[in-house]
mmCIF file of C-alpha atoms and ligand atoms in Angstrom:
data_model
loop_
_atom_site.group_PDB
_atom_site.id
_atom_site.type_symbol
_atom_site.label_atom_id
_atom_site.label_comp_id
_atom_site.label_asym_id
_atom_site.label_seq_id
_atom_site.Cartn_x
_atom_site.Cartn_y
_atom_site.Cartn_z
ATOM 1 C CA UNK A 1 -6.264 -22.105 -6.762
ATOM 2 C CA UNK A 2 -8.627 -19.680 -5.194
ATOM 3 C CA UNK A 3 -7.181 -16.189 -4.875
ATOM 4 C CA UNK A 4 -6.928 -15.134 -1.433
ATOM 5 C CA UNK A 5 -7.647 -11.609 -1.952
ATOM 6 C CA UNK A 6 -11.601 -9.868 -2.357
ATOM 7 C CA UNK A 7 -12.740 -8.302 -5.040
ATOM 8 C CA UNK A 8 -13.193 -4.733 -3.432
ATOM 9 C CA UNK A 9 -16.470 -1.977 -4.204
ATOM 10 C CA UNK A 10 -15.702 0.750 -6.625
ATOM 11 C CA UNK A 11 -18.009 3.302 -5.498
ATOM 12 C CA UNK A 12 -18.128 6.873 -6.601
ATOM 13 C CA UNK A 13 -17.849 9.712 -3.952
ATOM 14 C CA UNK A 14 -19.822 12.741 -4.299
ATOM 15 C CA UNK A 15 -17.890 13.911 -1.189
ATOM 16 C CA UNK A 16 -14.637 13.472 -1.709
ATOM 17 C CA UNK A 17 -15.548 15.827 -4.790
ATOM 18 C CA UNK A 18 -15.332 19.233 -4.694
ATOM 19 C CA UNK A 19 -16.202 20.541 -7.947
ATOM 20 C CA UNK A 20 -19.042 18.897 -10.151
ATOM 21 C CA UNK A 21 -17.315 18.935 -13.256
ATOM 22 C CA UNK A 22 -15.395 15.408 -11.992
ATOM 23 C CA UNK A 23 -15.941 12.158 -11.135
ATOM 24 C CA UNK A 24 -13.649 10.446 -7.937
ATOM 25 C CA UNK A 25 -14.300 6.863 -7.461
ATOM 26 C CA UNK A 26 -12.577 4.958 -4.567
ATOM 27 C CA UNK A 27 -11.022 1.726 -4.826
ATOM 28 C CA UNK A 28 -11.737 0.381 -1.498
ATOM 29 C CA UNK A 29 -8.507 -1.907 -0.479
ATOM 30 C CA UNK A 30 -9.359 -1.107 3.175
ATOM 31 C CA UNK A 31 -12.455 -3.643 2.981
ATOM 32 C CA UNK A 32 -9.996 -6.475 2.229
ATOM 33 C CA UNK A 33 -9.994 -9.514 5.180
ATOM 34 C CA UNK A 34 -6.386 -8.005 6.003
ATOM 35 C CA UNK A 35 -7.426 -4.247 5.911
ATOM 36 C CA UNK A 36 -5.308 -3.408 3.271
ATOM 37 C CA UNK A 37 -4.343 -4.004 -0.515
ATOM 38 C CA UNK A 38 -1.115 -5.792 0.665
ATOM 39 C CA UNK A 39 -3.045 -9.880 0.609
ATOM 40 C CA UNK A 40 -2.928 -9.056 -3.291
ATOM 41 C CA UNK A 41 -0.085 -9.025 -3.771
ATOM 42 C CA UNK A 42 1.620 -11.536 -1.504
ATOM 43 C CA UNK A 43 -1.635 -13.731 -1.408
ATOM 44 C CA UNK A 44 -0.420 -14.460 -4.765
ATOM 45 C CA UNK A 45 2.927 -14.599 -4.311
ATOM 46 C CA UNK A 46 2.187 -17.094 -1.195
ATOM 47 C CA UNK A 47 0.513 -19.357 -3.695
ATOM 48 C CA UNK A 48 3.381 -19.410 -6.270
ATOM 49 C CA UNK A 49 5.946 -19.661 -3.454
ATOM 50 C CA UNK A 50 3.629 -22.741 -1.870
ATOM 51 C CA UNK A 51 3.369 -24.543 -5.797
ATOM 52 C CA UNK A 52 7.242 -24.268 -5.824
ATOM 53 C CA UNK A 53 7.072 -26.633 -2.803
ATOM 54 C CA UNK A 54 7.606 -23.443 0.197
ATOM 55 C CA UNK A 55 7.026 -25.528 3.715
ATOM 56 C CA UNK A 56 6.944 -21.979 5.467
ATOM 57 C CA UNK A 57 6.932 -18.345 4.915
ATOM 58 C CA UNK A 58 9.073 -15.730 6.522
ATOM 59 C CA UNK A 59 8.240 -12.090 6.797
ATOM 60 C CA UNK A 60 9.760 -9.303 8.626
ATOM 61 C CA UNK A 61 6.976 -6.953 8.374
ATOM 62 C CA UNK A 62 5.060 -5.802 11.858
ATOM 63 C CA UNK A 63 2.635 -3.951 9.572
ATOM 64 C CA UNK A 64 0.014 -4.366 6.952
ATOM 65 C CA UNK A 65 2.591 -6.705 4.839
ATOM 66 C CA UNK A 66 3.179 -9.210 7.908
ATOM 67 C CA UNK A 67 -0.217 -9.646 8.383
ATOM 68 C CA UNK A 68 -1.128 -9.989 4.772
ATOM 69 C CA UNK A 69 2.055 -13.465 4.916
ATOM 70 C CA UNK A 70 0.504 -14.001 8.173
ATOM 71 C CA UNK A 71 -3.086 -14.151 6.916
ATOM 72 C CA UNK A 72 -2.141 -16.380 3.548
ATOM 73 C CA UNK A 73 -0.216 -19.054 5.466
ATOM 74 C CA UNK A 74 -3.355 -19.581 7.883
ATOM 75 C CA UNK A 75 -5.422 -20.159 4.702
ATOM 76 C CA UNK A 76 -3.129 -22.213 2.866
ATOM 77 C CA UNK A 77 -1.857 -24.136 6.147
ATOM 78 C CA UNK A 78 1.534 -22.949 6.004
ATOM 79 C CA UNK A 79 3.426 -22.272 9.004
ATOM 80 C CA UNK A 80 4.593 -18.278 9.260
ATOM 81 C CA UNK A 81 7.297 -16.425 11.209
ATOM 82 C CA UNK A 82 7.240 -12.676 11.237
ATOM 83 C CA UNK A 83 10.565 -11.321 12.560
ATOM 84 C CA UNK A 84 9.704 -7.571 13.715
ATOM 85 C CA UNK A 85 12.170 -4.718 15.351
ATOM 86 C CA UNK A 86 11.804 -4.118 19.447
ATOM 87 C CA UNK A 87 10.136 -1.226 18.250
ATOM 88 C CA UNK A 88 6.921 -2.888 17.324
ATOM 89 C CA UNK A 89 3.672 -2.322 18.874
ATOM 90 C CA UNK A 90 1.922 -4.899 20.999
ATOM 91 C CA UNK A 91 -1.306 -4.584 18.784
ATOM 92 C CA UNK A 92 0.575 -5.454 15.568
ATOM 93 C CA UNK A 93 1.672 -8.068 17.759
ATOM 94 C CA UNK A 94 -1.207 -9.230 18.927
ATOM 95 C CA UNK A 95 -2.693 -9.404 15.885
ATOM 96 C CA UNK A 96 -0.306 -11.474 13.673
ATOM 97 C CA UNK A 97 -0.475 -13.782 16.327
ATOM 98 C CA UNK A 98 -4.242 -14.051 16.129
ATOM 99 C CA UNK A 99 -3.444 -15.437 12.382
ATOM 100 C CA UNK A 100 -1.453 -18.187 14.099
ATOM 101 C CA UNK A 101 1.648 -16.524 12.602
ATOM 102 C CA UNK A 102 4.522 -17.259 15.323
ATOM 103 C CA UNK A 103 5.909 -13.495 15.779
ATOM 104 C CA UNK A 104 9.794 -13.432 16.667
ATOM 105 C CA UNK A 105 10.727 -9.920 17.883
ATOM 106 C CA UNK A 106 14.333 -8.973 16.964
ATOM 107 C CA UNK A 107 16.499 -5.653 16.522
ATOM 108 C CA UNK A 108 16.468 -2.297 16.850
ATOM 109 C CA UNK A 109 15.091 -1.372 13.473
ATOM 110 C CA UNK A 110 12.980 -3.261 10.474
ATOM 111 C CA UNK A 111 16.766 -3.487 8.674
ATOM 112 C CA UNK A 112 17.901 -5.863 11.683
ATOM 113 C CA UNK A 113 14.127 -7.689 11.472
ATOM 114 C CA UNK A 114 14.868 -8.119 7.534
ATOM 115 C CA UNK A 115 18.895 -9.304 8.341
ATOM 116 C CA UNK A 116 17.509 -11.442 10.570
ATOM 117 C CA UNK A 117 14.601 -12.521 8.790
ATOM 118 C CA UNK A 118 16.718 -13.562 5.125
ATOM 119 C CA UNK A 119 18.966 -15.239 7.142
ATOM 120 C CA UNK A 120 15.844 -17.798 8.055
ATOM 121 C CA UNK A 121 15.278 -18.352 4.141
ATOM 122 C CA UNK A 122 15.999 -21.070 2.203
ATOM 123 C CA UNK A 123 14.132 -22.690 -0.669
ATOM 124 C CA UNK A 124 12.170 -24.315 1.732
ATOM 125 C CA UNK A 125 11.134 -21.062 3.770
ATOM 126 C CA UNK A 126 9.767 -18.729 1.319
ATOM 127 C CA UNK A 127 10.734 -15.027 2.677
ATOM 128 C CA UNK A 128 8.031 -12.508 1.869
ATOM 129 C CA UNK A 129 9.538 -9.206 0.944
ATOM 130 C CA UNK A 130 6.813 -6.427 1.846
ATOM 131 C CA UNK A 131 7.146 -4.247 -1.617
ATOM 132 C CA UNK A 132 10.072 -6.237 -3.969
ATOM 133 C CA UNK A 133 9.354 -8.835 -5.344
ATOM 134 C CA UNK A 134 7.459 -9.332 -9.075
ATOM 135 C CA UNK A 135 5.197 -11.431 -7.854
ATOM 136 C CA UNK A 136 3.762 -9.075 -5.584
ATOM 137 C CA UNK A 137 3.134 -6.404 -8.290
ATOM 138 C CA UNK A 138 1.353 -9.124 -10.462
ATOM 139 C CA UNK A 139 -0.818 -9.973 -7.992
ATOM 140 C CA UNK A 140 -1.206 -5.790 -6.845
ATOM 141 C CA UNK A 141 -2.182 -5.419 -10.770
ATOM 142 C CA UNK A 142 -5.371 -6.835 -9.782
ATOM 143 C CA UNK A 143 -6.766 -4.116 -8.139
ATOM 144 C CA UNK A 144 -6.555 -2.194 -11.788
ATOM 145 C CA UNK A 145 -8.180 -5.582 -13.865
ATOM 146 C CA UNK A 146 -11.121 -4.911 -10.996
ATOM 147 C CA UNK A 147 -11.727 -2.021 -12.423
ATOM 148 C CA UNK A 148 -11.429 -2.084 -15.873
ATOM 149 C CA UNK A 149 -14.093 -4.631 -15.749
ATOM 150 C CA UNK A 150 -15.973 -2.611 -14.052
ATOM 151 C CA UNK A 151 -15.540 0.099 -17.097
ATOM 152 C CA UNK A 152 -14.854 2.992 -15.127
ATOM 153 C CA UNK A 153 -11.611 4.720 -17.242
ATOM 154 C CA UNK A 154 -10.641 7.546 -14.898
ATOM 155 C CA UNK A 155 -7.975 10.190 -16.216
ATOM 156 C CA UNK A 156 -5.614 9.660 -13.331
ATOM 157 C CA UNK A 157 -4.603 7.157 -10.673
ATOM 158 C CA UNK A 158 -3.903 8.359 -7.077
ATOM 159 C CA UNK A 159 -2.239 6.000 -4.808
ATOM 160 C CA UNK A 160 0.150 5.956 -1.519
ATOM 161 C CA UNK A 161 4.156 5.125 -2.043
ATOM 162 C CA UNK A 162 5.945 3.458 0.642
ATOM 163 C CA UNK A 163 8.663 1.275 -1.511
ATOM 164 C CA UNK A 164 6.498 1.528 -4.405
ATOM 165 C CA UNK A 165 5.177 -2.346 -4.372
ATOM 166 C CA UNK A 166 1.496 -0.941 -5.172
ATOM 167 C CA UNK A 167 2.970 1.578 -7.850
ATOM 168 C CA UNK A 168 4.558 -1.234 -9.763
ATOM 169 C CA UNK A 169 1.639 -3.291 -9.163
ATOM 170 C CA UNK A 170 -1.011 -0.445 -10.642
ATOM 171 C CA UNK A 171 1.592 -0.089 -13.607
ATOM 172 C CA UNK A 172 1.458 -3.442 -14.321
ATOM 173 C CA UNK A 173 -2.401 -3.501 -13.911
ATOM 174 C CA UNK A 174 -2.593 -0.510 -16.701
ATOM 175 C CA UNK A 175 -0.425 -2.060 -18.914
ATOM 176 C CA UNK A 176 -1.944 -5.256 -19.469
ATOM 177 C CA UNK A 177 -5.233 -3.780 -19.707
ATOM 178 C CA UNK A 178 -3.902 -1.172 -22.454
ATOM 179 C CA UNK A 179 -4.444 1.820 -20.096
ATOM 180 C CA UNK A 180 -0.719 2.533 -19.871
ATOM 181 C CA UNK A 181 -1.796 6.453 -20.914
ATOM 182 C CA UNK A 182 -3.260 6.967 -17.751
ATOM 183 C CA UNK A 183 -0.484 8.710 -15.324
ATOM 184 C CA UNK A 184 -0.420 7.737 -11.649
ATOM 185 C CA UNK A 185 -0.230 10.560 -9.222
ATOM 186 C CA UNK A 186 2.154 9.187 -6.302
ATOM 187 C CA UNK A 187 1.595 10.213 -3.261
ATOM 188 C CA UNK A 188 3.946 10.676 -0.034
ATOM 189 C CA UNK A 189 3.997 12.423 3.272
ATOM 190 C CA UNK A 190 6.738 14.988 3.919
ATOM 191 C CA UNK A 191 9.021 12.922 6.599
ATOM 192 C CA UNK A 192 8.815 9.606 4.067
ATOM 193 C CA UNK A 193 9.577 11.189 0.697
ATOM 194 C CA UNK A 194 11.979 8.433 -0.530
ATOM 195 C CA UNK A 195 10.297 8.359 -4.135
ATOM 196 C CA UNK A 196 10.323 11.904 -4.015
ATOM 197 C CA UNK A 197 13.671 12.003 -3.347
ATOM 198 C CA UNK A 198 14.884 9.835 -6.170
ATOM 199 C CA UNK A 199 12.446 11.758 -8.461
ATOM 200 C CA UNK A 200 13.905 14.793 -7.633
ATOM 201 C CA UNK A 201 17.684 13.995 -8.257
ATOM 202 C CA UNK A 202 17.024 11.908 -10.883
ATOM 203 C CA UNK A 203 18.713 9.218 -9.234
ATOM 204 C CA UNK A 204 18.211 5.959 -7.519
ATOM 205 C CA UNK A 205 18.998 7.127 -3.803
ATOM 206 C CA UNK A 206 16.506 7.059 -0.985
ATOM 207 C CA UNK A 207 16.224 9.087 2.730
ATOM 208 C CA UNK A 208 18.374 8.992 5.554
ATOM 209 C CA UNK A 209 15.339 8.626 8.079
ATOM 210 C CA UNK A 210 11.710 8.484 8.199
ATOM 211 C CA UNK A 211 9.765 11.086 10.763
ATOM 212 C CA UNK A 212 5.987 10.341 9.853
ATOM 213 C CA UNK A 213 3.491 9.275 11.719
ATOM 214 C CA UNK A 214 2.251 7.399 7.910
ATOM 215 C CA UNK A 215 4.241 4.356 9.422
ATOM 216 C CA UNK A 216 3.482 2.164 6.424
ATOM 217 C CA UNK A 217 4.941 4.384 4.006
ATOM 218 C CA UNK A 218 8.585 3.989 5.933
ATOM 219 C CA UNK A 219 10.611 2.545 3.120
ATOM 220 C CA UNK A 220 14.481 4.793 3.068
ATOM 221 C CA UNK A 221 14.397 3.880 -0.900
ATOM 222 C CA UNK A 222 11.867 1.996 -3.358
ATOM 223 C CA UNK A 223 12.430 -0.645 -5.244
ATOM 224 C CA UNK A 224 14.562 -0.610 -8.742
ATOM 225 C CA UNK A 225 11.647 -1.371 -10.229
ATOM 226 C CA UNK A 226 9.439 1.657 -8.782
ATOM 227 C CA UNK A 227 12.843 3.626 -9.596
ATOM 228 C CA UNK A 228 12.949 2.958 -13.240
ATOM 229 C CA UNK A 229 9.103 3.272 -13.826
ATOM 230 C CA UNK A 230 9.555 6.881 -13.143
ATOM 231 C CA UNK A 231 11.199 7.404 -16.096
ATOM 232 C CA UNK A 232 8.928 4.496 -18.328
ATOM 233 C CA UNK A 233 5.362 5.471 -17.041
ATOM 234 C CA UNK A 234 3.632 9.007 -16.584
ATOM 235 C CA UNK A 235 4.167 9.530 -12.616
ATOM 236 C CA UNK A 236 3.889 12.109 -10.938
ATOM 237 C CA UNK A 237 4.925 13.081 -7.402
ATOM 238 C CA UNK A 238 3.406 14.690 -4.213
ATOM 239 C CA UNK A 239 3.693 15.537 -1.193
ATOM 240 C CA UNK A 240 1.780 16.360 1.927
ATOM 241 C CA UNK A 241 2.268 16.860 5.349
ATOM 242 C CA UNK A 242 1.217 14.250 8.403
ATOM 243 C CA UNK A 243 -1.282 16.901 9.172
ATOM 244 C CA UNK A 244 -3.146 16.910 5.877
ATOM 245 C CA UNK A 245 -3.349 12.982 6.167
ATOM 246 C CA UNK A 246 -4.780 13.023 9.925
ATOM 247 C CA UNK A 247 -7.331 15.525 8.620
ATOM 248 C CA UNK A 248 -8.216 13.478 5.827
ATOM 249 C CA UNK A 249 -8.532 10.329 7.814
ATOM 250 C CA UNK A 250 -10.856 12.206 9.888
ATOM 251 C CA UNK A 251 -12.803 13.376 7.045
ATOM 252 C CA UNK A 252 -13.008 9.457 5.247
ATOM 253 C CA UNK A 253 -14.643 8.549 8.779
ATOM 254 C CA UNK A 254 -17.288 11.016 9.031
ATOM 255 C CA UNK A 255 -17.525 10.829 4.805
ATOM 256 C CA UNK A 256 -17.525 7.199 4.715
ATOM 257 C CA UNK A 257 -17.751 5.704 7.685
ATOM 258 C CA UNK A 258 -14.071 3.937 7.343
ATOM 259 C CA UNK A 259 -11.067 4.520 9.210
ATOM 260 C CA UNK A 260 -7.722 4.536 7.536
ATOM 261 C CA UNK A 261 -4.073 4.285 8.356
ATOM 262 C CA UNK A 262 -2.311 8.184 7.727
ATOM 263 C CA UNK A 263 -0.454 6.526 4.735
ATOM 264 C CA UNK A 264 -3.860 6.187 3.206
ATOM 265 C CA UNK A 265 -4.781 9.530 4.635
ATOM 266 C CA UNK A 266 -2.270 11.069 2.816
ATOM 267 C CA UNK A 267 -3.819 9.874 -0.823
ATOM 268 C CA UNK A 268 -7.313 10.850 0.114
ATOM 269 C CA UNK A 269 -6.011 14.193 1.678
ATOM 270 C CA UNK A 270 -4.423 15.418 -2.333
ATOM 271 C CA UNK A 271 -8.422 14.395 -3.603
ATOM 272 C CA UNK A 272 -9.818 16.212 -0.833
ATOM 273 C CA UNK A 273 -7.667 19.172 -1.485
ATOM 274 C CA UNK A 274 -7.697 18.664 -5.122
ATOM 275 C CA UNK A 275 -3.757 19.691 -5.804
ATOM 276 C CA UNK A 276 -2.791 20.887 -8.903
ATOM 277 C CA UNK A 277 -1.838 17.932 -10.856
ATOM 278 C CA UNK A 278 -5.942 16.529 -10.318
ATOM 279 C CA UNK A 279 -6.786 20.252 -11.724
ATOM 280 C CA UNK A 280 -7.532 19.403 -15.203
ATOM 281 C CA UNK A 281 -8.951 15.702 -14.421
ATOM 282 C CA UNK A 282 -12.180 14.589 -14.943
ATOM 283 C CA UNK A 283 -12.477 11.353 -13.464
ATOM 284 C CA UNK A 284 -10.323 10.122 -10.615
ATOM 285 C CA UNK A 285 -9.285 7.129 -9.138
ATOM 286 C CA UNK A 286 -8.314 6.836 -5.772
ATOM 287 C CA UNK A 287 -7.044 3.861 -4.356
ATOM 288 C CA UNK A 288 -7.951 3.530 -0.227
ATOM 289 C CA UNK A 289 -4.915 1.149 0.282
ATOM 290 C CA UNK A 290 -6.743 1.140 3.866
ATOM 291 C CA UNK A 291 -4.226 -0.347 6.953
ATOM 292 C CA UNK A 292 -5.046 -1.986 10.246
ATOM 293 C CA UNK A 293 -2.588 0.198 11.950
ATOM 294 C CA UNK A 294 -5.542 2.380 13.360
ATOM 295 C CA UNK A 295 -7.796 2.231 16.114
ATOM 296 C CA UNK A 296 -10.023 5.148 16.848
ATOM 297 C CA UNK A 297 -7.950 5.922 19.924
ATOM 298 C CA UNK A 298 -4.883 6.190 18.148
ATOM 299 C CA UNK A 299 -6.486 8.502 15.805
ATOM 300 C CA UNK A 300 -7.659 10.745 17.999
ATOM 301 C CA UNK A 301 -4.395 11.285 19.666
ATOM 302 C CA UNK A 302 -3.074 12.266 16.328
ATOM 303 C CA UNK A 303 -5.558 14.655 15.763
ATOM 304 C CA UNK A 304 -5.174 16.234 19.091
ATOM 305 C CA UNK A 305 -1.351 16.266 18.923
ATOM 306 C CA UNK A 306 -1.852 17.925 15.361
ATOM 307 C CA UNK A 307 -4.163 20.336 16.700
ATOM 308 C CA UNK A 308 -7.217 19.225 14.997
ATOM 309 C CA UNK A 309 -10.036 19.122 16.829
HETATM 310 C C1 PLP B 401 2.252 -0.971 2.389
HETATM 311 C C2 PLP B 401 1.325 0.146 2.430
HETATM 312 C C3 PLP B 401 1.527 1.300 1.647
HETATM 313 C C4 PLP B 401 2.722 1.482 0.754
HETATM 314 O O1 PLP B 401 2.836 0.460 -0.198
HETATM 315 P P1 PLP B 401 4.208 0.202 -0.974
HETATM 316 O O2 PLP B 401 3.932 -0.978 -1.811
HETATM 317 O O3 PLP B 401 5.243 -0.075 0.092
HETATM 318 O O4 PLP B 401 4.530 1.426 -1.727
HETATM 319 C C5 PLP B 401 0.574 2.290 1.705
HETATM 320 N N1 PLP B 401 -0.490 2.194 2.504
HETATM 321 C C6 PLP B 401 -0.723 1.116 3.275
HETATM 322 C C7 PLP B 401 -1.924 1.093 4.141
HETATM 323 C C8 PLP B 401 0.176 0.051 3.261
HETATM 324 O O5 PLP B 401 -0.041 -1.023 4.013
#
């Protein structure tokens, strides 16, 4: 079956560098049809879910994720419910529904969404996690096959952590391309540091509450999976304020002519600022996970509430 994802450009930035000793090539997720990396992964879990005879998907995601189910049912002609919180913008809305996803608004919070939305599932109605699930890393590994083919090796791999669905995905994408030496740099924003938190105490717990405006990275605890990676796989973990990712989003628009989502903001933001763990690296990969949960607007009212600008 035809994968429903793009293969993405790999192009090198000269200004996203700011030494000339290094190399940063960007991985550019936010040019796929759903504006993020997410239709790799559950593009191909949608097709396994659809071959084990799925007559509908279920998601509970108003972000990237939903639209990713909501996209892949349209193109497989599968009918879609995405079950979102009260607290879900009429633009996310609006534009699940313009998949011909049938949106169901429920609940206070994503946890009432998700209640809500399992309780829907069956083996008939395939539910979608947004981040857990294996076959959403296998098809996330992708992204790394993409580029080994393109045989760029780069030292390090920067990406965003929400639950840690594109983490486990890039692991998997080093490892079966015998590039599990290269460490990952993870990257979170201060006020949705669960992976930072587990990493830290050494233990699987997550964060009482998320206060960042990097929406998409609003998971209270990753996955197992992403949990015991940290201890299997070189990662390393950092941190940077909502600030740093507005200003970087800012700076990929006038550098690149793209707008991004702050949870992508906050990757491009440790390049642009080249934090200590990128130090000794010669050739960096970045990838722009992207997100549709951005209008130019939107970002300028961050910027001006951040005092930028
Ligand atoms: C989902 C998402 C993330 C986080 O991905 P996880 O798999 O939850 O870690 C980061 N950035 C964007 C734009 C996303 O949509």
């Amino acid at each position: 079956m035809n994968k429903l994802h793009i293969e993405t450009p790999l192009i090198e930035s000269l200004l996203l560098n700011k030494s000339d000793s290094s190399e940063v090539w960007l991985k550019m997720e936010a040019l796929q049809p759903t504006g993020s990396f997410k239709i790799r992964g559950i593009g191909h879990a949608c097709q396994i879910y659809l071959e084990n005879g799925a007559k509908a998907f279920i998601s509970s995601s108003g972000g990237n994720a939903g639209l990713a189910v909501a996209y892949s049912g349209r193109r497989l002609g599968v009918p879609v419910t995405v079950v979102v919180p009260r607290t879900t913008n009429q633009r996310a809305i609006d534009l699940i529904e313009n998949e011909n996803a049938k949106v169901r608004v429920v609940g206070d919070s994503w946890n009432e969404a998700h209640v809500f939305a399992l309780d829907l599932s069956d083996k008939k109605n395939a539910y979608l996690h947004p981040f857990d699930d294996k076959h959403i890393w296998e098809g996330h590994a992708s992204v790394i096959d993409e580029v080994y083919e393109a045989g760029v090796k780069p030292d390090v791999v920067v990406l965003s952590v929400g639950g840690g669905g594109l983490l486990c995905g890039v692991v998997e994408g080093l490892r079966r391309n015998k590039w599990e030496d290269i460490p990952v740099l993870a990257i979170e924003t201060v006020g949705a540091k669960s992976l930072h938190t587990a990493f830290k105490a050494g233990k699987h717990i997550g964060v009482e509450s998320i206060s960042s405006i990097a929406t998409s990275l609003g998971a209270k605890k990753i996955a197992n999976r992403a949990y015991q990676l940290l201890s299997e796989h070189n990662i390393y973990s950092h941190l940077v304020d909502d600030t740093d990712a507005i200003r970087a989003c800012n700076s990929f628009l006038d550098d690149h002519r793209i707008m991004v989502e702050p949870a992508c903001g906050a990757s491009l933001s440790a390049v642009y600022d080249k934090c200590d763990f990128l130090k000794d690296k010669k050739s960096v990969l970045v990838i722009v996970c992207g997100g549709v949960g951005v209008t130019l607007g939107q970002l300028k009212d961050w910027s001006a509430g951040a005092c930028l600008h």
